[in-house]
């Protein structure tokens, strides 16, 4: 079972992480850092407990996340990371009259030939010229995400005014655009081209731990038209097999979705809470603490929409592999320490994973970004080739807040025109406000102390962080 989860980062508390400033000579240890309070102006007197969470030291409202622990909600809000003043979602975002993806036109022709839709393009009228994209609305949602593939009683109503479906449409439209993004098609080409994969040399002990031989691949740069159309065909055919299901995942430590099933019938299960927030008008700030001005519902709901679209494409990567090569294990990407096709897609798509920093329902505060694979010390991890230390990574992880303007851009016409003009860098959030921490990473007991890569326990950092580890480029 392949799943997308937060992986319990929790401010690296599981790795005995420390604020970098303490490593430089501060008397503040980790337990004292856990008890640090934010700027008093941002919190009420009962801010240490929220939404049914216990009030002990490791279950404070910020869950020991470095960003929320070290930077006040008021400062995050002032810089534009929490609430938006206005929210704009363009109906035809991604498909302006100047823009129609080649992949979308390719599958639209198939839909028309099958009689699923009468036209590739919207009927042209002067009133719609500046408001509605050229591609017919039916084709703005990939067959993988279409209504017939959802196992939901709310979709049994087949009227054109089904509110549940109308509220879900922007998420599915964004998921379609992400799935068919031109700069990621080479990743899927390389992933599915198994004959080009290369075997990884590992010890007998590692072979036993991983459960068999392992391989690595790399993305195909400048894939040919034949290769691109093969990917479009594979994705289109997956739409005839896949099924989407909702499930209450409360208590599953921020699991957003997982993929199960076999070649013939892959199933993707999504967190019901996210669907409830988007489609059934459940509040996304029900777990938020009381602070001034407070967490805005619609801003939080937009974060949920973005996360759900990302989660869906993440899981499609797993489903696509299952449909072709189940039960063979997923390959590694180049020299990455973990084999996880969904997270690897996110890392390449956004130049990092974008996630909620706490396990609260609905992302009531912010989204943050960090580099994947993230550190962990689990020696029995079946997915990791080696420990974080042996892999040669530095001991200074960084986590940055993601601006809400970046999240909103994905739902606008102008953003996707900018993507056409300036390329994939538009998908990378600016890293202007964040926190760096110092982790104590060890070799696994089974490993020899031979470092693969540079030995760099305390690297010099160009990020200009202050003594508390806070990076502020505003």
mmCIF file of C-alpha atoms in Angstrom, residues 92-251:
data_model
loop_
_atom_site.group_PDB
_atom_site.id
_atom_site.type_symbol
_atom_site.label_atom_id
_atom_site.label_comp_id
_atom_site.label_asym_id
_atom_site.label_seq_id
_atom_site.Cartn_x
_atom_site.Cartn_y
_atom_site.Cartn_z
ATOM 1 C CA UNK A 92 -11.250 28.211 -16.818
ATOM 2 C CA UNK A 93 -7.863 28.560 -15.087
ATOM 3 C CA UNK A 94 -5.176 26.772 -17.050
ATOM 4 C CA UNK A 95 -7.110 27.030 -20.311
ATOM 5 C CA UNK A 96 -7.233 30.647 -21.427
ATOM 6 C CA UNK A 97 -8.004 31.439 -25.051
ATOM 7 C CA UNK A 98 -4.258 31.649 -25.612
ATOM 8 C CA UNK A 99 -3.530 28.330 -23.978
ATOM 9 C CA UNK A 100 -4.569 24.758 -24.692
ATOM 10 C CA UNK A 101 -2.315 21.928 -23.619
ATOM 11 C CA UNK A 102 -1.359 19.520 -26.369
ATOM 12 C CA UNK A 103 -2.126 16.597 -24.063
ATOM 13 C CA UNK A 104 -5.626 17.930 -23.384
ATOM 14 C CA UNK A 105 -6.374 18.313 -27.094
ATOM 15 C CA UNK A 106 -5.096 14.772 -27.743
ATOM 16 C CA UNK A 107 -7.479 13.159 -25.240
ATOM 17 C CA UNK A 108 -10.312 15.541 -26.186
ATOM 18 C CA UNK A 109 -10.250 14.078 -29.696
ATOM 19 C CA UNK A 110 -10.684 10.593 -28.199
ATOM 20 C CA UNK A 111 -13.589 11.754 -26.025
ATOM 21 C CA UNK A 112 -15.353 13.288 -29.012
ATOM 22 C CA UNK A 113 -14.747 10.168 -31.110
ATOM 23 C CA UNK A 114 -16.299 8.054 -28.338
ATOM 24 C CA UNK A 115 -19.306 10.337 -28.121
ATOM 25 C CA UNK A 116 -18.497 11.453 -24.563
ATOM 26 C CA UNK A 117 -18.593 15.104 -25.629
ATOM 27 C CA UNK A 118 -19.819 16.783 -28.801
ATOM 28 C CA UNK A 119 -16.952 19.247 -29.205
ATOM 29 C CA UNK A 120 -13.298 19.862 -28.394
ATOM 30 C CA UNK A 121 -13.750 23.608 -27.936
ATOM 31 C CA UNK A 122 -16.301 25.787 -26.223
ATOM 32 C CA UNK A 123 -18.780 27.568 -28.528
ATOM 33 C CA UNK A 124 -17.289 31.012 -29.160
ATOM 34 C CA UNK A 125 -19.257 34.082 -28.133
ATOM 35 C CA UNK A 126 -18.145 37.643 -27.540
ATOM 36 C CA UNK A 127 -19.355 37.484 -23.940
ATOM 37 C CA UNK A 128 -17.126 34.481 -23.225
ATOM 38 C CA UNK A 129 -14.079 35.783 -25.051
ATOM 39 C CA UNK A 130 -12.284 37.049 -21.970
ATOM 40 C CA UNK A 131 -13.834 34.755 -19.383
ATOM 41 C CA UNK A 132 -13.953 31.202 -20.688
ATOM 42 C CA UNK A 133 -11.054 29.116 -21.930
ATOM 43 C CA UNK A 134 -10.941 27.665 -25.399
ATOM 44 C CA UNK A 135 -11.044 24.014 -24.303
ATOM 45 C CA UNK A 136 -14.536 22.638 -23.664
ATOM 46 C CA UNK A 137 -15.274 22.406 -19.949
ATOM 47 C CA UNK A 138 -15.755 18.622 -20.161
ATOM 48 C CA UNK A 139 -12.123 18.145 -21.219
ATOM 49 C CA UNK A 140 -10.665 20.279 -18.422
ATOM 50 C CA UNK A 141 -10.914 17.263 -16.111
ATOM 51 C CA UNK A 142 -8.835 14.209 -17.003
ATOM 52 C CA UNK A 143 -10.720 10.875 -17.361
ATOM 53 C CA UNK A 144 -8.823 9.607 -14.299
ATOM 54 C CA UNK A 145 -10.655 12.135 -12.116
ATOM 55 C CA UNK A 146 -14.071 12.079 -13.770
ATOM 56 C CA UNK A 147 -17.341 11.530 -12.006
ATOM 57 C CA UNK A 148 -17.882 7.882 -13.011
ATOM 58 C CA UNK A 149 -14.725 6.873 -11.138
ATOM 59 C CA UNK A 150 -15.898 8.129 -7.753
ATOM 60 C CA UNK A 151 -17.412 5.753 -5.233
ATOM 61 C CA UNK A 152 -19.502 8.402 -3.484
ATOM 62 C CA UNK A 153 -23.219 8.474 -2.735
ATOM 63 C CA UNK A 154 -23.120 12.261 -3.178
ATOM 64 C CA UNK A 155 -22.461 11.771 -6.885
ATOM 65 C CA UNK A 156 -25.452 9.484 -7.479
ATOM 66 C CA UNK A 157 -27.415 12.641 -8.230
ATOM 67 C CA UNK A 158 -26.834 13.063 -11.963
ATOM 68 C CA UNK A 159 -28.284 16.542 -12.344
ATOM 69 C CA UNK A 160 -26.056 19.239 -13.771
ATOM 70 C CA UNK A 161 -26.408 21.252 -10.563
ATOM 71 C CA UNK A 162 -24.857 18.714 -8.201
ATOM 72 C CA UNK A 163 -23.251 21.084 -5.673
ATOM 73 C CA UNK A 164 -20.867 18.418 -4.379
ATOM 74 C CA UNK A 165 -19.405 17.929 -7.843
ATOM 75 C CA UNK A 166 -19.325 21.644 -8.661
ATOM 76 C CA UNK A 167 -17.274 22.357 -5.526
ATOM 77 C CA UNK A 168 -14.873 19.545 -6.370
ATOM 78 C CA UNK A 169 -14.317 20.661 -9.975
ATOM 79 C CA UNK A 170 -11.558 23.256 -9.306
ATOM 80 C CA UNK A 171 -9.561 20.604 -7.426
ATOM 81 C CA UNK A 172 -9.905 18.110 -10.286
ATOM 82 C CA UNK A 173 -9.062 20.773 -12.856
ATOM 83 C CA UNK A 174 -5.883 21.647 -10.957
ATOM 84 C CA UNK A 175 -5.003 17.958 -10.560
ATOM 85 C CA UNK A 176 -5.397 17.554 -14.339
ATOM 86 C CA UNK A 177 -3.073 20.481 -15.059
ATOM 87 C CA UNK A 178 -0.456 19.149 -12.645
ATOM 88 C CA UNK A 179 -0.711 15.629 -14.069
ATOM 89 C CA UNK A 180 -0.257 16.830 -17.660
ATOM 90 C CA UNK A 181 2.416 19.416 -16.864
ATOM 91 C CA UNK A 182 4.948 19.489 -19.690
ATOM 92 C CA UNK A 183 7.982 19.727 -17.421
ATOM 93 C CA UNK A 184 7.048 16.495 -15.591
ATOM 94 C CA UNK A 185 6.199 14.245 -18.539
ATOM 95 C CA UNK A 186 9.850 13.183 -18.801
ATOM 96 C CA UNK A 187 9.645 11.894 -15.224
ATOM 97 C CA UNK A 188 6.728 9.603 -16.143
ATOM 98 C CA UNK A 189 8.471 8.477 -19.356
ATOM 99 C CA UNK A 190 11.563 7.455 -17.388
ATOM 100 C CA UNK A 191 9.516 5.882 -14.603
ATOM 101 C CA UNK A 192 7.598 3.573 -16.955
ATOM 102 C CA UNK A 193 10.539 2.716 -19.222
ATOM 103 C CA UNK A 194 11.662 -0.266 -17.123
ATOM 104 C CA UNK A 195 14.211 -1.592 -19.673
ATOM 105 C CA UNK A 196 16.186 1.629 -19.144
ATOM 106 C CA UNK A 197 16.283 1.216 -15.341
ATOM 107 C CA UNK A 198 19.639 0.328 -13.806
ATOM 108 C CA UNK A 199 20.283 -2.141 -11.011
ATOM 109 C CA UNK A 200 21.628 -0.793 -7.717
ATOM 110 C CA UNK A 201 24.517 -2.708 -6.147
ATOM 111 C CA UNK A 202 23.674 -3.436 -2.511
ATOM 112 C CA UNK A 203 24.909 -5.793 0.192
ATOM 113 C CA UNK A 204 23.176 -9.083 0.955
ATOM 114 C CA UNK A 205 21.925 -7.642 4.248
ATOM 115 C CA UNK A 206 20.390 -4.618 2.528
ATOM 116 C CA UNK A 207 18.941 -6.880 -0.146
ATOM 117 C CA UNK A 208 17.156 -8.882 2.547
ATOM 118 C CA UNK A 209 15.895 -5.744 4.294
ATOM 119 C CA UNK A 210 14.533 -4.236 1.071
ATOM 120 C CA UNK A 211 12.933 -7.513 0.021
ATOM 121 C CA UNK A 212 14.662 -7.953 -3.329
ATOM 122 C CA UNK A 213 16.678 -6.317 -6.083
ATOM 123 C CA UNK A 214 16.252 -2.570 -6.488
ATOM 124 C CA UNK A 215 16.663 -0.296 -9.491
ATOM 125 C CA UNK A 216 16.991 3.390 -10.288
ATOM 126 C CA UNK A 217 15.824 5.579 -13.160
ATOM 127 C CA UNK A 218 16.106 9.150 -14.343
ATOM 128 C CA UNK A 219 13.731 11.450 -16.151
ATOM 129 C CA UNK A 220 13.809 11.563 -19.916
ATOM 130 C CA UNK A 221 14.865 14.994 -21.096
ATOM 131 C CA UNK A 222 13.164 16.207 -24.263
ATOM 132 C CA UNK A 223 10.985 13.111 -24.764
ATOM 133 C CA UNK A 224 9.920 12.450 -28.332
ATOM 134 C CA UNK A 225 6.362 12.930 -29.539
ATOM 135 C CA UNK A 226 5.950 9.146 -29.618
ATOM 136 C CA UNK A 227 7.076 8.875 -25.978
ATOM 137 C CA UNK A 228 4.803 11.704 -24.910
ATOM 138 C CA UNK A 229 1.771 10.195 -26.615
ATOM 139 C CA UNK A 230 2.518 6.853 -24.975
ATOM 140 C CA UNK A 231 2.306 8.517 -21.565
ATOM 141 C CA UNK A 232 -0.950 10.256 -22.543
ATOM 142 C CA UNK A 233 -2.324 6.879 -23.650
ATOM 143 C CA UNK A 234 -1.273 5.164 -20.400
ATOM 144 C CA UNK A 235 -2.929 7.893 -18.341
ATOM 145 C CA UNK A 236 -6.070 7.843 -20.476
ATOM 146 C CA UNK A 237 -6.402 4.065 -20.098
ATOM 147 C CA UNK A 238 -5.869 4.331 -16.345
ATOM 148 C CA UNK A 239 -9.087 6.353 -16.311
ATOM 149 C CA UNK A 240 -10.958 3.177 -17.296
ATOM 150 C CA UNK A 241 -9.634 1.221 -14.304
ATOM 151 C CA UNK A 242 -9.175 3.521 -11.348
ATOM 152 C CA UNK A 243 -11.637 4.123 -8.516
ATOM 153 C CA UNK A 244 -11.652 6.923 -5.934
ATOM 154 C CA UNK A 245 -12.947 6.298 -2.410
ATOM 155 C CA UNK A 246 -13.282 8.424 0.717
ATOM 156 C CA UNK A 247 -12.339 7.156 4.164
ATOM 157 C CA UNK A 248 -12.204 8.631 7.643
ATOM 158 C CA UNK A 249 -8.478 8.712 8.405
ATOM 159 C CA UNK A 250 -8.704 10.294 11.839
ATOM 160 C CA UNK A 251 -5.812 9.076 13.949
#
